[in-house]
mmCIF file of C-alpha atoms in Angstrom:
data_model
loop_
_atom_site.group_PDB
_atom_site.id
_atom_site.type_symbol
_atom_site.label_atom_id
_atom_site.label_comp_id
_atom_site.label_asym_id
_atom_site.label_seq_id
_atom_site.Cartn_x
_atom_site.Cartn_y
_atom_site.Cartn_z
ATOM 1 C CA GLU A 15 0.000 0.000 0.000
ATOM 2 C CA VAL A 16 1.263 3.431 -0.974
ATOM 3 C CA GLN A 17 1.545 5.453 2.217
ATOM 4 C CA LEU A 18 3.002 8.593 3.743
ATOM 5 C CA VAL A 19 2.923 8.944 7.530
ATOM 6 C CA GLU A 20 3.878 12.219 9.168
ATOM 7 C CA SER A 21 4.997 12.552 12.775
ATOM 8 C CA GLY A 22 6.647 14.983 15.154
ATOM 9 C CA GLY A 23 3.946 17.607 15.494
ATOM 10 C CA ARG A 24 3.349 18.975 18.992
ATOM 11 C CA LEU A 25 2.840 22.115 21.048
ATOM 12 C CA VAL A 26 5.882 24.371 20.969
ATOM 13 C CA GLU A 27 6.509 27.875 22.316
ATOM 14 C CA PRO A 28 7.116 30.837 19.998
ATOM 15 C CA GLY A 29 10.774 30.979 19.010
ATOM 16 C CA GLY A 30 11.156 27.248 19.422
ATOM 17 C CA SER A 31 12.241 24.574 16.957
ATOM 18 C CA LEU A 32 10.676 21.372 15.707
ATOM 19 C CA ARG A 33 11.557 18.582 13.304
ATOM 20 C CA LEU A 34 8.786 16.797 11.448
ATOM 21 C CA SER A 35 9.213 13.425 9.781
ATOM 22 C CA CYS A 36 7.387 11.734 6.927
ATOM 23 C CA ALA A 37 7.822 7.990 6.481
ATOM 24 C CA ALA A 38 7.157 6.640 2.998
ATOM 25 C CA SER A 39 6.225 3.125 1.994
ATOM 26 C CA GLY A 40 4.758 1.271 -0.964
ATOM 27 C CA PHE A 41 6.537 3.237 -3.668
ATOM 28 C CA THR A 42 10.080 4.093 -4.782
ATOM 29 C CA PHE A 43 10.883 6.980 -2.448
ATOM 30 C CA THR A 44 14.243 7.647 -4.116
ATOM 31 C CA LYS A 45 12.475 8.715 -7.316
ATOM 32 C CA ALA A 46 9.987 11.046 -5.627
ATOM 33 C CA TRP A 47 10.059 14.817 -5.454
ATOM 34 C CA MET A 48 8.795 15.441 -1.935
ATOM 35 C CA ASN A 49 6.883 18.428 -0.639
ATOM 36 C CA TRP A 50 5.505 19.865 2.556
ATOM 37 C CA VAL A 51 2.114 21.587 2.448
ATOM 38 C CA ARG A 52 0.458 23.134 5.484
ATOM 39 C CA GLN A 53 -3.069 24.121 6.432
ATOM 40 C CA ALA A 54 -3.801 26.508 9.286
ATOM 41 C CA PRO A 55 -6.977 25.739 11.244
ATOM 42 C CA GLY A 56 -10.002 26.633 9.131
ATOM 43 C CA LYS A 57 -7.788 27.966 6.336
ATOM 44 C CA GLY A 58 -6.606 26.860 2.903
ATOM 45 C CA LEU A 59 -3.634 24.883 1.664
ATOM 46 C CA GLU A 60 -0.227 26.556 1.550
ATOM 47 C CA TRP A 61 2.845 25.098 -0.137
ATOM 48 C CA VAL A 62 5.820 25.144 2.237
ATOM 49 C CA GLY A 63 8.727 23.675 0.304
ATOM 50 C CA ARG A 64 10.111 20.783 -1.697
ATOM 51 C CA ILE A 65 13.152 18.624 -2.213
ATOM 52 C CA LYS A 66 13.868 17.005 -5.540
ATOM 53 C CA SER A 67 15.026 13.418 -5.872
ATOM 54 C CA ASN A 68 18.771 12.951 -5.531
ATOM 55 C CA THR A 69 18.934 11.781 -9.126
ATOM 56 C CA ASP A 70 17.477 15.161 -10.097
ATOM 57 C CA GLY A 71 19.962 17.049 -7.924
ATOM 58 C CA GLY A 72 18.334 16.842 -4.489
ATOM 59 C CA THR A 73 17.905 20.619 -4.395
ATOM 60 C CA THR A 74 15.387 22.426 -2.216
ATOM 61 C CA ASP A 75 12.982 25.329 -2.704
ATOM 62 C CA TYR A 76 11.028 27.105 -0.009
ATOM 63 C CA ALA A 77 8.011 29.386 0.174
ATOM 64 C CA ALA A 78 8.915 32.976 0.912
ATOM 65 C CA PRO A 79 7.210 33.236 4.353
ATOM 66 C CA MET A 80 9.305 30.390 5.692
ATOM 67 C CA LYS A 81 12.581 30.881 3.842
ATOM 68 C CA GLY A 82 15.519 31.097 6.237
ATOM 69 C CA ARG A 83 13.586 29.362 8.998
ATOM 70 C CA ILE A 84 13.107 25.905 7.538
ATOM 71 C CA THR A 85 15.238 23.149 6.060
ATOM 72 C CA ILE A 86 13.888 20.183 4.136
ATOM 73 C CA SER A 87 16.030 17.064 3.902
ATOM 74 C CA ARG A 88 15.621 13.428 2.980
ATOM 75 C CA ASP A 89 17.106 10.117 4.059
ATOM 76 C CA ASP A 90 16.606 7.813 1.101
ATOM 77 C CA PRO A 91 17.876 4.600 2.780
ATOM 78 C CA ARG A 92 15.264 5.173 5.497
ATOM 79 C CA ASN A 93 12.562 6.332 3.059
ATOM 80 C CA THR A 94 12.041 9.387 5.239
ATOM 81 C CA LEU A 95 11.490 13.087 4.599
ATOM 82 C CA PHE A 96 12.205 15.765 7.203
ATOM 83 C CA LEU A 97 11.140 19.347 7.861
ATOM 84 C CA GLN A 98 13.282 21.259 10.332
ATOM 85 C CA MET A 99 11.525 24.416 11.515
ATOM 86 C CA ASN A 100 13.227 27.114 13.602
ATOM 87 C CA SER A 101 12.143 30.442 15.103
ATOM 88 C CA LEU A 102 8.555 29.263 15.080
ATOM 89 C CA GLU A 103 5.807 31.872 15.133
ATOM 90 C CA THR A 104 2.159 31.586 16.153
ATOM 91 C CA GLU A 105 1.308 31.932 12.449
ATOM 92 C CA ASP A 106 3.072 28.614 11.826
ATOM 93 C CA THR A 107 0.304 26.785 13.692
ATOM 94 C CA ALA A 108 -1.061 24.346 11.131
ATOM 95 C CA LEU A 109 -1.527 20.774 10.021
ATOM 96 C CA TYR A 110 1.578 19.844 8.039
ATOM 97 C CA TYR A 111 1.202 17.382 5.182
ATOM 98 C CA CYS A 112 3.922 15.706 3.187
ATOM 99 C CA ALA A 113 3.102 14.925 -0.431
ATOM 100 C CA THR A 114 4.778 13.641 -3.547
ATOM 101 C CA ARG A 115 4.666 15.663 -6.727
ATOM 102 C CA GLY A 116 4.648 14.040 -10.137
ATOM 103 C CA TYR A 117 5.277 10.496 -8.937
ATOM 104 C CA SER A 118 2.347 8.910 -10.759
ATOM 105 C CA TYR A 119 0.687 11.957 -12.270
ATOM 106 C CA ALA A 120 2.712 14.718 -13.823
ATOM 107 C CA ASN A 121 2.760 18.150 -12.284
ATOM 108 C CA ALA A 122 0.431 17.363 -9.379
ATOM 109 C CA PHE A 123 0.573 16.441 -5.719
ATOM 110 C CA ASP A 124 -0.488 12.840 -6.102
ATOM 111 C CA ILE A 125 0.281 11.047 -2.827
ATOM 112 C CA TRP A 126 -0.591 12.702 0.498
ATOM 113 C CA GLY A 127 -0.094 11.804 4.131
ATOM 114 C CA GLN A 128 -2.687 12.424 6.823
ATOM 115 C CA GLY A 129 -0.751 15.306 8.367
ATOM 116 C CA THR A 130 0.807 16.128 11.722
ATOM 117 C CA MET A 131 -0.381 19.058 13.839
ATOM 118 C CA VAL A 132 1.988 21.807 14.929
ATOM 119 C CA THR A 133 0.731 24.292 17.514
ATOM 120 C CA VAL A 134 2.843 27.329 18.337
ATOM 121 C CA SER A 135 1.644 28.965 21.524
ATOM 122 C CA SER A 136 2.889 30.166 24.873
ATOM 123 C CA GLN B 217 3.301 34.945 -4.629
ATOM 124 C CA SER B 218 -0.387 35.558 -3.966
ATOM 125 C CA ALA B 219 -2.858 32.709 -3.779
ATOM 126 C CA LEU B 220 -4.973 31.968 -6.828
ATOM 127 C CA THR B 221 -8.496 33.356 -6.488
ATOM 128 C CA GLN B 222 -11.439 31.010 -6.067
ATOM 129 C CA PRO B 223 -15.025 31.760 -5.015
ATOM 130 C CA ALA B 224 -15.491 31.102 -1.310
ATOM 131 C CA SER B 225 -18.550 28.966 -1.870
ATOM 132 C CA VAL B 226 -20.594 27.348 -4.621
ATOM 133 C CA SER B 227 -23.785 25.385 -4.172
ATOM 134 C CA GLY B 228 -26.074 23.268 -6.292
ATOM 135 C CA SER B 229 -28.850 20.714 -6.105
ATOM 136 C CA PRO B 230 -28.299 17.007 -6.652
ATOM 137 C CA GLY B 231 -27.982 16.219 -10.336
ATOM 138 C CA GLN B 232 -27.024 19.745 -11.316
ATOM 139 C CA SER B 233 -23.681 20.898 -12.674
ATOM 140 C CA ILE B 234 -21.518 23.480 -10.972
ATOM 141 C CA THR B 235 -18.295 25.197 -11.997
ATOM 142 C CA ILE B 236 -15.526 26.484 -9.747
ATOM 143 C CA SER B 237 -13.184 29.114 -11.142
ATOM 144 C CA CYS B 238 -9.523 29.606 -10.299
ATOM 145 C CA THR B 239 -8.046 32.910 -11.411
ATOM 146 C CA GLY B 240 -4.327 33.531 -11.536
ATOM 147 C CA THR B 241 -1.982 35.578 -13.664
ATOM 148 C CA SER B 242 0.089 35.349 -16.810
ATOM 149 C CA GLY B 243 2.901 34.040 -14.604
ATOM 150 C CA ASP B 244 1.068 30.965 -13.420
ATOM 151 C CA VAL B 245 -2.305 29.721 -14.708
ATOM 152 C CA GLY B 246 -1.997 31.689 -17.935
ATOM 153 C CA ARG B 247 1.527 30.521 -18.654
ATOM 154 C CA PHE B 248 1.598 26.837 -17.772
ATOM 155 C CA ASN B 249 -0.753 23.905 -18.383
ATOM 156 C CA TYR B 250 0.149 22.590 -14.940
ATOM 157 C CA VAL B 251 -3.102 23.279 -13.129
ATOM 158 C CA SER B 252 -4.357 20.624 -10.737
ATOM 159 C CA TRP B 253 -7.443 20.335 -8.564
ATOM 160 C CA TYR B 254 -7.920 18.730 -5.148
ATOM 161 C CA GLN B 255 -10.943 17.655 -3.134
ATOM 162 C CA GLN B 256 -10.783 17.750 0.655
ATOM 163 C CA HIS B 257 -13.458 16.363 2.936
ATOM 164 C CA PRO B 258 -13.501 17.559 6.575
ATOM 165 C CA GLY B 259 -10.707 16.029 8.612
ATOM 166 C CA LYS B 260 -9.202 14.317 5.580
ATOM 167 C CA ALA B 261 -6.148 14.848 3.430
ATOM 168 C CA PRO B 262 -6.589 16.438 0.001
ATOM 169 C CA LYS B 263 -7.199 14.090 -2.917
ATOM 170 C CA LEU B 264 -6.024 14.719 -6.486
ATOM 171 C CA LEU B 265 -8.939 15.139 -8.909
ATOM 172 C CA ILE B 266 -7.458 16.748 -12.024
ATOM 173 C CA TYR B 267 -3.897 17.276 -13.268
ATOM 174 C CA ASP B 268 -2.425 19.065 -16.268
ATOM 175 C CA VAL B 269 -5.627 21.148 -16.560
ATOM 176 C CA THR B 270 -7.859 18.426 -17.991
ATOM 177 C CA SER B 271 -6.528 14.967 -17.083
ATOM 178 C CA ARG B 272 -8.155 12.677 -14.511
ATOM 179 C CA PRO B 273 -6.211 10.180 -12.395
ATOM 180 C CA SER B 274 -7.291 6.592 -12.462
ATOM 181 C CA GLY B 275 -10.305 6.036 -10.224
ATOM 182 C CA VAL B 276 -11.600 9.607 -10.291
ATOM 183 C CA SER B 277 -15.174 9.909 -11.529
ATOM 184 C CA ASN B 278 -15.685 11.346 -15.021
ATOM 185 C CA ARG B 279 -18.207 13.711 -13.433
ATOM 186 C CA PHE B 280 -15.167 15.864 -12.655
ATOM 187 C CA SER B 281 -13.661 17.797 -15.547
ATOM 188 C CA GLY B 282 -11.173 20.625 -15.908
ATOM 189 C CA SER B 283 -10.564 23.396 -18.409
ATOM 190 C CA LYS B 284 -8.636 26.619 -18.820
ATOM 191 C CA SER B 285 -9.068 29.909 -20.649
ATOM 192 C CA GLY B 286 -6.443 32.595 -20.345
ATOM 193 C CA ASN B 287 -5.557 33.179 -16.705
ATOM 194 C CA THR B 288 -8.579 31.279 -15.372
ATOM 195 C CA ALA B 289 -8.909 27.550 -14.848
ATOM 196 C CA SER B 290 -12.193 25.849 -14.022
ATOM 197 C CA LEU B 291 -13.401 22.655 -12.405
ATOM 198 C CA THR B 292 -16.847 21.411 -13.385
ATOM 199 C CA ILE B 293 -18.728 18.846 -11.355
ATOM 200 C CA SER B 294 -21.621 17.350 -13.291
ATOM 201 C CA GLY B 295 -24.420 15.251 -11.822
ATOM 202 C CA LEU B 296 -23.774 16.715 -8.387
ATOM 203 C CA GLN B 297 -24.011 14.172 -5.568
ATOM 204 C CA ALA B 298 -24.159 14.510 -1.794
ATOM 205 C CA GLU B 299 -20.666 13.027 -1.504
ATOM 206 C CA ASP B 300 -19.282 15.921 -3.554
ATOM 207 C CA GLU B 301 -19.847 18.262 -0.628
ATOM 208 C CA ALA B 302 -16.274 19.218 0.285
ATOM 209 C CA ASP B 303 -13.632 21.895 -0.115
ATOM 210 C CA TYR B 304 -11.897 22.201 -3.489
ATOM 211 C CA TYR B 305 -8.503 23.732 -4.206
ATOM 212 C CA CYS B 306 -6.717 24.530 -7.423
ATOM 213 C CA ASN B 307 -2.936 24.629 -7.772
ATOM 214 C CA SER B 308 -0.627 25.916 -10.458
ATOM 215 C CA TYR B 309 3.041 25.882 -11.290
ATOM 216 C CA THR B 310 4.414 29.416 -11.302
ATOM 217 C CA SER B 311 7.326 31.340 -12.735
ATOM 218 C CA SER B 312 7.923 33.100 -9.418
ATOM 219 C CA ASN B 313 10.485 32.198 -6.746
ATOM 220 C CA SER B 314 8.001 29.716 -5.245
ATOM 221 C CA PRO B 315 7.237 27.088 -7.904
ATOM 222 C CA TYR B 316 3.714 26.215 -6.751
ATOM 223 C CA VAL B 317 0.703 28.210 -5.578
ATOM 224 C CA PHE B 318 -2.666 27.018 -4.286
ATOM 225 C CA GLY B 319 -6.021 28.650 -4.713
ATOM 226 C CA THR B 320 -7.959 30.163 -1.836
ATOM 227 C CA GLY B 321 -10.352 27.219 -1.750
ATOM 228 C CA THR B 322 -14.052 26.773 -2.483
ATOM 229 C CA LYS B 323 -16.626 25.132 -0.255
ATOM 230 C CA VAL B 324 -19.155 23.179 -2.286
ATOM 231 C CA THR B 325 -22.555 22.661 -0.714
ATOM 232 C CA VAL B 326 -25.099 20.212 -2.073
ATOM 233 C CA LEU B 327 -28.530 21.619 -1.337
#
């Protein structure tokens, strides 16, 4: 079964740091371009960032609001994606999804996890 | 990069057809045929409905169809059913520093 399972979300104080994980199974993770997408409570979807497959360079791109505060990385032998978030702000409170892009269907987010909740509050 | 513009809500009766618009700019929707649509039921992850403007993934009902004209993409749901009540989001590749942008989202209500 194709699956993405996020973990690591929790309550954290403003200014704190957090690392989210996304475990992949059922497909060839090494070929996948991986993304993080977040959704604040009651709000819409917001793209956070991506990392290309290592065969395509393994480079990263980040959304402007989070640039400089986040780092996306991948561990291909462990089929795991990471999102390191620093200097967290209350506005970063959201459900964070990992998703593949273009794995089965070109130019679309085609496999999604169920999300992990990050709450930034004092 | 501003979000693509969608109507906040659209409603229709069972069996009717409805259309959701997604308006961007010449730097995203107007420039690339990389528009995709997602359905999200409450408490669930988004699900891919349409990719590359008009293509449907395997298993997605042919009641869902996509199109594009200029800077505006559209999702049409024909033969509206109760199970179609959900939030819908468009997404486009962009030429800006951030490669992808989502729409503001549309809540579909089946009357």
